[in-house]
Amino acid sequence: MPAPQVHYAHWPKRLPHSLTPPATSLWNNLAVNAQRYPDKPALVFFGAQLGYRALADAAERLAAHLRASGVRRGDRVLLCMQNCPQLVIAHFAILRADAVVVPVNPMNRAEELKHYITDPDARVAITTADLAPEVAAASNALPAERRLQHLVVSQFADAFDPASEEARAMPAAWRDWLCTARPLPALGGGAVHAWSEALACQDAIPAPEAGPDDLAVLPYTSGTTGLPKGCMHPHRSIMHNAVASALWGTATSESVTLAVVPMFHITGMVSLMHSSIYAGATLVMMPRWDRDLAGRLISRYRVTNWTNIPTMVIDLMASPHFGGYDLSSLVYIGGGGAAMPQAVAQRLLDQFGLRYSEGYGLTETAAPSHTNPPDRPKQQCLGIPFISTDARVIDPDTLQEVPTGEQGEIVIHGPGVFSGYWKLPVPTEAAFIELDGKRFFRSGDLGRVDEEGYFFITDRLKRMINASGFKVWPAEVEALMFRHPAIQEACVISARDSYRGETVKAVVVLRPSHRGQVSEADIVAWCRDNMAVYKVPRVVQFADALPKSGSGKVMWRQLQEAEAAEPAAAEAPAR
């Protein structure tokens, strides 16, 4: 392969090749900017603005409540929310309490949420009222000694005025979801606290003690084992990539970022929330994607930076109202999770002078490990190794580097790489190799690097489905489906989808006692009740048997190859 520094020929001249991040905790970024920009808007949500000082004060009050609830240094606190000001307050409150954020996908259902309570030994959770029944149900179903002891619940309207002009202009389908107050659930053996009650805590809180090497965030990633694994990120790994992301995206205190990528996810957490708070920028928040709301917010607040999933850009540009939106304020647009179609990227360039910068990263690498130089991006390309990052392509069998242009496994070394998997020393050991005296993380993705040092993905070593940027791990979906009383066997594969790129398909063998009694639609409906919607198979196909090897293992590749010969699914995407 080319020498490791070959990509520096196309490196943005304004940026260093590596950086020394602040040797402080992530909380310090908010505390400093509360002093620097006390009244500057940090968060905007349906017209309501929260300044940096007010944000820090709210986080301190919630941190005091957490301490009063028994949270101590290093304890894990579950955080399950869509994008809203409460998510940012709670995230920094957990850090202020010297505890560890366990960010959870709000799409998860009770059966899935059990693992996120028991694996990190969480005793406290923070959520919104629409999700609280699922969190409480998950806890209540556990043995008494494993349950949550405290649950803090916020109404969305704790953060905005439902009668405001911007709130009245929200998508009609959102009004009941966001504006209606919901009752608090019962937590077996524990206490439920309203958001207002928690923020009213006036207890003194000790000075923060956490430093760069303390565990800060424990996001979960799934894989071939079926159960999600916690990725241990200390303050220093998140800090590095937050600072580097701010520099790469030319973020300043005058930047305005559209925050629609979910911030429970590593990309939104690091490249949006933490990088913006570090820079003193303003986050304009969306709880979910809606193309016309996005167009209005970009226009009204003069959004300068927009990290997204390419399908969002495609959807916005397809709006019949698109011509009425003003995108002239945008100076940086990019994202990942799926390839940006060349025609759409060209339209962005021709119509707005914007070069779409695709990037690549994993939960284990604190989001960006690769990204395209904004001034010289290549389309449908992962980009070049990120600031302070060394990436190689190796033969997955011999673990030796391969020549330029040849396919191999992408491996990554850098300060953003995680410490290891929570409570899993054996998988941690297997995830790393040593090259040239450096510890490299094995991504499990197959790719190549060209003569200019740009990386391209070509295939996967691991079974994984990428549906509109959401990673779906077949083993996890299969494990959940086996709980259905009618399912004898299930094999989950990817099917092509004209909108999502890939979608989830399940080939199912029914138990003899249930054949003719359960339909494909029944299986899909059950899955919707028991797993996050993006994991739900869009297609269920019944089979008399699954192909197996001589050792009895299901030959999922055979099913996948047969599916590849089928035409793409044409159904409309679920919203």
XYZ file of C-alpha atoms in Angstrom:
575
model
C 0.000 0.000 0.000
C 1.178 3.620 -0.274
C 3.317 5.090 2.469
C 1.148 6.125 5.461
C 1.710 9.829 4.745
C 0.714 9.777 1.042
C -2.746 11.220 1.795
C -1.175 14.308 3.331
C -0.719 15.624 -0.223
C -4.457 16.333 -0.154
C -4.704 17.338 3.498
C -6.469 20.644 4.249
C -3.574 23.112 4.603
C -5.272 24.887 7.510
C -5.246 21.740 9.666
C -2.539 19.909 11.625
C -1.928 16.239 10.887
C -2.364 15.462 14.580
C -3.387 17.371 17.682
C -3.005 17.407 21.443
C -6.500 17.494 22.950
C -7.252 19.216 26.268
C -6.201 17.079 29.247
C -9.531 17.702 30.977
C -12.919 16.047 31.290
C -15.691 16.574 28.746
C -17.676 18.452 31.418
C -15.001 21.120 31.379
C -15.887 22.066 27.786
C -19.374 23.104 28.871
C -18.166 24.766 32.091
C -15.648 26.885 30.189
C -18.128 28.032 27.561
C -20.703 28.832 30.236
C -18.182 31.447 31.357
C -17.145 32.530 27.867
C -20.591 32.724 26.262
C -23.090 32.770 29.153
C -26.050 34.141 27.191
C -25.235 32.767 23.752
C -27.738 30.107 22.589
C -26.321 26.636 23.020
C -29.545 24.828 22.099
C -32.570 25.778 20.008
C -35.688 23.598 20.116
C -38.976 24.678 18.515
C -38.185 28.338 19.112
C -37.013 27.920 22.719
C -33.372 28.895 23.259
C -31.153 27.719 26.098
C -27.956 29.695 26.714
C -24.644 28.175 27.732
C -24.875 29.314 31.346
C -28.444 28.041 31.701
C -27.424 24.731 30.128
C -24.546 24.291 32.571
C -26.731 25.300 35.529
C -29.419 22.767 34.564
C -26.792 20.039 34.173
C -25.372 20.867 37.617
C -28.803 20.664 39.244
C -29.521 17.320 37.614
C -26.049 16.099 38.611
C -26.850 17.043 42.218
C -30.042 14.969 41.969
C -28.054 12.027 40.603
C -25.623 12.263 43.501
C -28.558 12.389 45.920
C -29.873 9.225 44.232
C -26.645 7.417 45.052
C -24.712 7.883 41.795
C -20.974 7.937 42.411
C -17.804 8.219 40.370
C -17.692 5.536 37.671
C -21.330 4.439 38.044
C -23.195 3.837 34.808
C -26.379 5.830 34.118
C -28.685 4.828 31.281
C -29.783 7.673 28.964
C -32.610 6.893 26.539
C -33.897 9.876 24.540
C -34.508 11.285 21.092
C -32.748 14.551 20.253
C -34.000 17.248 22.603
C -32.423 19.701 25.077
C -33.011 17.243 27.907
C -30.647 14.759 26.255
C -27.803 17.291 26.276
C -28.564 18.385 29.852
C -28.698 14.788 31.053
C -25.559 13.732 29.182
C -23.494 16.508 30.755
C -25.173 16.021 34.145
C -23.985 12.414 34.201
C -20.458 13.573 33.340
C -20.666 16.317 35.989
C -21.490 13.631 38.553
C -18.266 11.833 37.487
C -20.445 8.982 36.223
C -20.616 7.158 32.872
C -23.203 7.804 30.153
C -24.828 4.667 28.730
C -26.566 6.019 25.604
C -29.418 3.809 24.413
C -31.301 3.837 21.131
C -34.807 5.150 21.933
C -36.262 2.773 19.348
C -35.449 -0.204 21.571
C -38.306 -2.065 23.189
C -38.500 -3.524 26.699
C -37.073 -6.909 25.723
C -34.001 -5.214 24.254
C -33.674 -2.670 27.067
C -33.158 -5.381 29.704
C -29.617 -5.952 28.463
C -28.761 -2.244 28.702
C -29.812 -2.259 32.354
C -28.172 -5.503 33.450
C -24.923 -5.533 31.453
C -23.597 -2.149 32.683
C -25.179 -2.702 36.128
C -27.170 0.513 35.770
C -29.258 1.568 38.744
C -30.430 4.944 37.431
C -31.979 5.852 34.057
C -33.085 9.110 32.445
C -35.683 9.163 29.676
C -38.694 10.977 28.220
C -42.297 10.219 29.082
C -43.058 8.557 25.750
C -40.264 6.013 26.326
C -40.581 5.646 30.110
C -43.146 2.784 29.988
C -40.724 0.629 27.974
C -37.803 1.410 30.306
C -39.939 0.689 33.369
C -41.316 -2.518 31.829
C -37.777 -3.716 31.118
C -36.701 -3.024 34.693
C -39.844 -4.499 36.256
C -39.309 -7.767 34.373
C -35.859 -8.243 35.907
C -34.990 -9.923 39.229
C -35.311 -7.441 42.085
C -31.550 -7.162 42.599
C -30.968 -6.163 38.937
C -33.688 -3.532 38.607
C -33.359 0.214 38.316
C -33.643 2.099 41.586
C -34.348 5.540 40.134
C -35.937 6.755 36.890
C -35.962 10.434 35.889
C -38.674 11.241 33.346
C -39.048 14.401 31.277
C -41.941 15.603 29.175
C -40.785 17.040 25.841
C -42.663 20.238 26.689
C -40.305 20.767 29.635
C -38.010 22.254 26.989
C -40.347 24.387 24.838
C -43.679 26.210 24.802
C -46.276 24.163 22.871
C -48.200 27.378 22.205
C -45.261 29.128 20.522
C -45.339 29.959 16.830
C -42.574 27.457 15.992
C -44.215 24.718 18.026
C -47.526 25.247 16.230
C -45.684 24.870 12.921
C -44.227 21.455 13.810
C -45.369 18.485 11.688
C -48.972 17.738 12.583
C -48.162 14.094 13.323
C -45.740 15.201 16.040
C -48.083 17.374 18.097
C -49.534 14.623 20.264
C -46.103 12.983 20.647
C -44.290 16.150 21.714
C -46.954 18.325 23.320
C -49.079 15.918 25.339
C -48.076 15.316 28.957
C -47.976 11.611 29.826
C -48.341 9.954 33.219
C -45.255 8.600 34.919
C -44.942 4.798 35.010
C -44.512 2.681 38.125
C -41.016 1.371 38.808
C -41.065 -1.838 40.816
C -38.895 -1.411 43.897
C -37.706 2.034 42.796
C -38.624 5.709 42.604
C -39.751 7.729 39.575
C -38.855 11.430 39.508
C -40.330 14.113 37.270
C -37.795 16.229 35.386
C -38.885 19.402 37.172
C -38.418 17.704 40.534
C -34.922 16.516 39.620
C -33.813 19.946 38.403
C -35.145 21.568 41.564
C -32.504 19.753 43.631
C -30.511 22.323 45.608
C -28.038 19.929 47.225
C -24.394 20.905 47.102
C -22.352 18.792 44.713
C -18.646 18.022 45.122
C -16.186 19.442 42.622
C -15.737 17.183 39.571
C -12.903 14.691 39.842
C -12.971 12.765 36.551
C -9.977 13.173 34.267
C -8.962 12.153 30.742
C -8.500 8.475 31.603
C -11.777 7.991 33.474
C -14.546 6.146 31.654
C -16.970 8.703 30.187
C -19.273 6.930 27.754
C -20.324 3.307 27.296
C -22.150 3.101 23.941
C -23.200 -0.341 22.793
C -22.508 -1.991 19.470
C -23.929 -5.299 18.333
C -22.134 -8.029 16.483
C -21.952 -11.698 15.683
C -22.636 -12.812 19.263
C -26.228 -11.554 19.259
C -25.915 -9.450 22.427
C -24.706 -5.839 22.126
C -21.253 -5.103 23.566
C -20.345 -1.968 25.530
C -17.499 0.075 24.038
C -15.420 1.704 26.757
C -14.560 5.303 25.856
C -12.647 7.433 28.365
C -12.927 11.208 28.300
C -9.754 11.474 26.216
C -11.003 9.452 23.207
C -14.265 11.408 22.924
C -12.407 14.673 23.595
C -9.920 14.075 20.787
C -12.534 13.354 18.157
C -14.786 16.184 19.341
C -11.961 18.707 19.009
C -10.792 17.195 15.722
C -14.346 17.197 14.311
C -14.743 20.865 15.226
C -11.505 21.713 13.454
C -12.297 19.600 10.393
C -15.738 21.184 9.997
C -14.372 24.725 10.542
C -16.597 25.104 13.601
C -16.389 28.307 15.644
C -18.533 29.924 18.310
C -20.513 31.479 15.453
C -21.318 28.126 13.845
C -24.909 26.908 13.768
C -25.307 23.134 13.539
C -28.462 21.270 12.521
C -28.682 18.374 14.989
C -30.913 15.756 13.403
C -28.525 12.791 13.402
C -29.460 10.954 16.629
C -27.195 11.950 19.502
C -27.519 8.620 21.307
C -25.443 7.369 18.350
C -21.690 7.858 18.391
C -21.677 10.115 15.311
C -24.272 12.526 16.652
C -22.809 12.386 20.149
C -19.236 13.204 19.109
C -19.398 15.062 15.798
C -22.468 17.133 16.682
C -23.012 17.478 20.422
C -19.516 17.326 21.870
C -17.808 19.144 19.006
C -20.404 21.950 19.098
C -20.244 22.344 22.886
C -16.430 22.420 22.688
C -16.565 25.156 20.015
C -19.296 27.187 21.711
C -21.547 26.734 18.667
C -25.353 26.623 18.537
C -27.220 23.333 18.097
C -30.596 23.599 16.329
C -32.255 20.359 17.375
C -34.714 18.053 15.605
C -36.159 15.048 17.482
C -36.729 13.143 14.259
C -36.241 13.644 10.557
C -38.785 15.713 8.638
C -37.586 17.175 5.362
C -39.651 20.338 5.361
C -38.928 21.136 8.988
C -35.234 20.711 8.182
C -35.553 23.079 5.229
C -37.281 25.703 7.382
C -34.740 25.433 10.202
C -31.739 25.723 7.871
C -33.324 28.804 6.323
C -34.470 30.494 9.533
C -31.408 29.923 11.713
C -28.826 30.260 8.936
C -27.417 26.810 9.623
C -23.738 26.594 8.684
C -22.893 22.938 9.435
C -25.007 19.918 8.633
C -23.817 16.380 9.343
C -26.379 13.901 8.083
C -27.183 10.614 6.416
C -27.291 10.910 2.606
C -30.909 9.735 2.506
C -31.843 12.924 4.385
C -30.326 15.110 1.666
C -32.042 13.053 -1.025
C -35.382 13.419 0.779
C -35.006 17.174 1.337
C -34.128 17.808 -2.305
C -37.176 15.795 -3.363
C -39.559 18.034 -1.381
C -42.012 19.994 -3.519
C -41.161 22.986 -1.299
C -37.399 22.656 -1.759
C -37.165 25.691 -4.047
C -38.434 27.893 -1.216
C -35.649 26.976 1.218
C -32.457 28.991 1.562
C -29.384 26.788 1.900
C -26.928 29.585 1.182
C -25.682 29.686 4.793
C -24.271 26.150 4.654
C -20.483 26.005 4.608
C -20.037 22.336 5.536
C -22.178 19.349 4.617
C -21.216 15.731 4.999
C -22.027 12.472 6.668
C -21.934 8.741 6.376
C -23.831 5.557 7.051
C -24.589 5.092 3.352
C -23.080 6.152 0.051
C -24.148 9.487 -1.418
C -25.428 8.976 -4.992
C -23.179 10.732 -7.473
C -26.049 12.591 -9.140
C -27.178 14.111 -5.829
C -23.620 15.108 -4.889
C -23.225 16.761 -8.277
C -26.472 18.683 -7.829
C -25.283 19.987 -4.447
C -22.092 21.197 -6.109
C -23.748 22.710 -9.163
C -26.661 24.367 -7.367
C -25.084 25.409 -4.056
C -21.335 25.112 -4.492
C -21.280 22.499 -1.705
C -18.984 19.483 -1.816
C -20.482 16.610 0.149
C -17.827 15.042 2.381
C -18.472 11.402 3.186
C -16.872 9.862 6.222
C -16.533 6.570 8.035
C -16.248 5.424 11.598
C -17.516 2.971 14.158
C -18.697 3.037 17.734
C -15.292 1.614 18.625
C -13.474 4.548 16.973
C -15.579 7.382 18.495
C -17.143 8.011 15.071
C -14.729 9.448 12.481
C -11.723 7.326 11.669
C -11.794 8.475 8.032
C -13.297 11.464 6.283
C -12.984 13.267 2.993
C -11.093 16.559 2.774
C -13.839 19.197 2.299
C -11.917 20.815 -0.559
C -11.095 17.567 -2.346
C -13.642 14.847 -1.583
C -14.071 11.728 -3.639
C -17.576 10.451 -4.096
C -18.683 7.133 -2.590
C -15.396 7.060 -0.708
C -14.603 6.733 3.005
C -11.981 9.473 2.737
C -8.521 9.626 4.265
C -7.453 8.724 7.816
C -8.735 11.326 10.288
C -6.597 13.698 12.359
C -4.016 11.760 14.460
C -5.188 8.482 12.887
C -3.209 5.736 11.168
C -5.230 3.290 9.070
C -4.047 0.343 7.008
C -5.457 -2.432 4.844
C -4.328 -5.937 5.802
C -4.892 -9.502 4.679
C -7.385 -10.773 7.292
C -5.719 -14.185 7.342
C -2.013 -13.342 7.321
C -2.463 -9.935 9.041
C 0.080 -8.458 6.620
C -0.497 -5.198 4.741
C -1.669 -5.597 1.165
C -0.477 -3.594 -1.863
C -2.228 -0.466 -3.115
C -5.601 -1.225 -4.673
C -5.931 -4.731 -3.248
C -8.808 -5.700 -0.976
C -8.223 -6.400 2.688
C -9.503 -5.607 6.167
C -9.380 -1.977 7.312
C -7.541 -1.592 10.638
C -7.341 1.621 12.672
C -4.959 3.114 15.232
C -5.493 6.475 16.903
C -6.532 8.372 20.039
C -10.227 7.967 19.212
C -10.080 4.179 19.423
C -11.869 2.690 22.428
C -10.205 0.929 25.346
C -12.040 -2.365 24.910
C -15.373 -4.123 25.318
C -17.041 -3.876 28.730
C -16.570 -7.079 30.757
C -15.383 -8.932 27.626
C -11.600 -9.453 27.695
C -11.582 -12.244 25.092
C -13.469 -10.314 22.365
C -11.337 -7.276 23.246
C -8.170 -9.262 22.678
C -9.505 -10.573 19.351
C -10.429 -7.065 18.177
C -6.840 -5.781 18.131
C -3.589 -6.630 16.393
C -0.142 -5.066 16.581
C 1.570 -3.531 13.553
C 4.836 -1.595 13.692
C 4.561 -1.467 17.471
C 1.075 0.084 17.368
C -2.254 -1.360 18.557
C -4.732 -1.443 15.645
C -8.472 -2.115 15.887
C -9.829 -4.620 13.369
C -12.903 -2.979 11.811
C -14.323 -6.109 10.203
C -14.898 -4.094 7.022
C -13.148 -4.986 3.797
C -11.764 -2.167 1.689
C -8.938 -0.883 -0.429
C -6.786 2.226 -0.517
C -5.933 4.002 -3.766
C -2.645 5.555 -4.831
C -3.609 8.881 -3.230
C -4.332 7.338 0.169
C -8.147 7.450 -0.057
C -10.009 4.464 1.398
C -12.965 2.680 -0.197
C -15.156 0.016 1.370
C -15.732 -3.094 -0.715
C -17.369 -5.708 1.535
C -17.797 -6.897 5.102
C -16.164 -9.648 7.082
C -18.936 -9.391 9.659
C -22.626 -10.009 9.040
C -24.216 -6.585 9.111
C -27.078 -4.832 7.330
C -26.887 -1.087 6.702
C -30.438 0.272 6.472
C -30.362 4.035 5.854
C -27.319 4.342 8.090
C -28.707 2.163 10.907
C -26.536 -0.899 11.519
C -28.568 -4.060 11.967
C -26.776 -7.171 13.212
C -28.540 -10.350 12.009
C -27.488 -12.402 15.037
C -29.206 -9.941 17.385
C -32.440 -9.950 15.344
C -32.367 -13.749 15.157
C -31.905 -14.011 18.924
C -34.980 -11.840 19.458
C -37.048 -13.717 16.859
C -36.330 -17.069 18.520
C -38.464 -15.840 21.435
C -41.545 -16.128 19.199
C -43.318 -19.378 20.105
C -44.008 -20.239 16.442
C -40.430 -19.865 15.192
C -38.292 -22.971 15.044
C -35.422 -21.420 13.072
C -34.682 -18.019 11.568
C -31.915 -16.635 9.390
C -31.698 -12.878 8.854
C -30.104 -11.520 5.691
C -30.092 -8.247 3.800
C -32.372 -7.453 0.893
C -31.858 -4.593 -1.500
C -34.183 -1.636 -1.054
C -34.596 1.240 -3.472
C -34.741 3.822 -0.656
C -32.880 2.394 2.352
C -30.111 0.800 0.279
C -30.500 -2.401 2.288
C -33.343 -3.698 4.370
C -33.903 -6.638 6.703
C -35.262 -9.976 5.510
C -35.917 -13.054 7.642
C -36.125 -16.591 6.307
C -38.204 -18.468 8.887
C -38.933 -22.113 9.592
C -42.112 -22.483 11.652
C -42.646 -25.135 14.273
C -44.881 -27.907 12.862
C -47.578 -27.087 15.432
C -47.881 -23.525 14.116
C -47.715 -24.045 10.358
C -50.797 -22.664 8.687
C -51.698 -20.818 11.889
C -49.209 -17.935 11.669
C -48.670 -15.644 8.668
C -45.670 -13.650 7.525
C -47.545 -10.490 8.538
C -48.069 -11.928 12.035
C -44.302 -12.395 12.403
C -43.631 -8.835 11.247
C -46.240 -7.453 13.672
C -44.687 -9.393 16.579
C -41.249 -8.083 15.654
C -42.554 -4.509 15.704
C -43.732 -5.054 19.263
C -40.473 -6.577 20.436
C -37.603 -4.780 18.719
C -36.561 -1.391 17.434
C -38.380 -0.566 14.216
C -35.214 -0.337 12.106
C -34.366 -3.946 13.023
C -37.813 -5.295 12.086
C -37.736 -7.545 9.007
C -39.518 -5.795 6.160
C -39.762 -9.155 4.420
C -40.472 -12.535 6.015
C -40.160 -15.659 3.887
C -41.281 -19.043 5.172
C -39.165 -22.080 4.306
C -39.409 -25.786 5.068
C -35.767 -25.836 6.186
C -32.634 -23.703 6.249
C -29.508 -24.802 4.375
C -26.922 -26.197 6.774
C -23.302 -27.261 6.611
C -22.071 -30.710 7.562
C -21.496 -29.433 11.096
C -25.073 -28.175 11.334
C -24.350 -24.457 10.980
C -26.864 -22.390 9.023
C -25.346 -21.413 5.658
C -26.491 -17.807 5.707
C -24.199 -16.881 2.829
C -26.094 -19.256 0.543
C -29.353 -17.501 1.409
C -27.690 -14.106 0.993
C -26.328 -14.984 -2.435
C -29.748 -16.224 -3.557
C -31.297 -12.977 -2.326
C -28.725 -10.946 -4.267
C -30.166 -12.347 -7.480
C -33.639 -11.048 -6.620
C -34.912 -7.563 -7.672
C -34.767 -4.757 -5.103
C -37.691 -4.327 -2.750
C -39.922 -1.506 -3.943
C -41.947 -0.803 -0.825
C -42.043 2.684 0.648
C -39.841 3.306 3.664
C -41.362 3.287 7.137
C -41.346 6.741 8.733
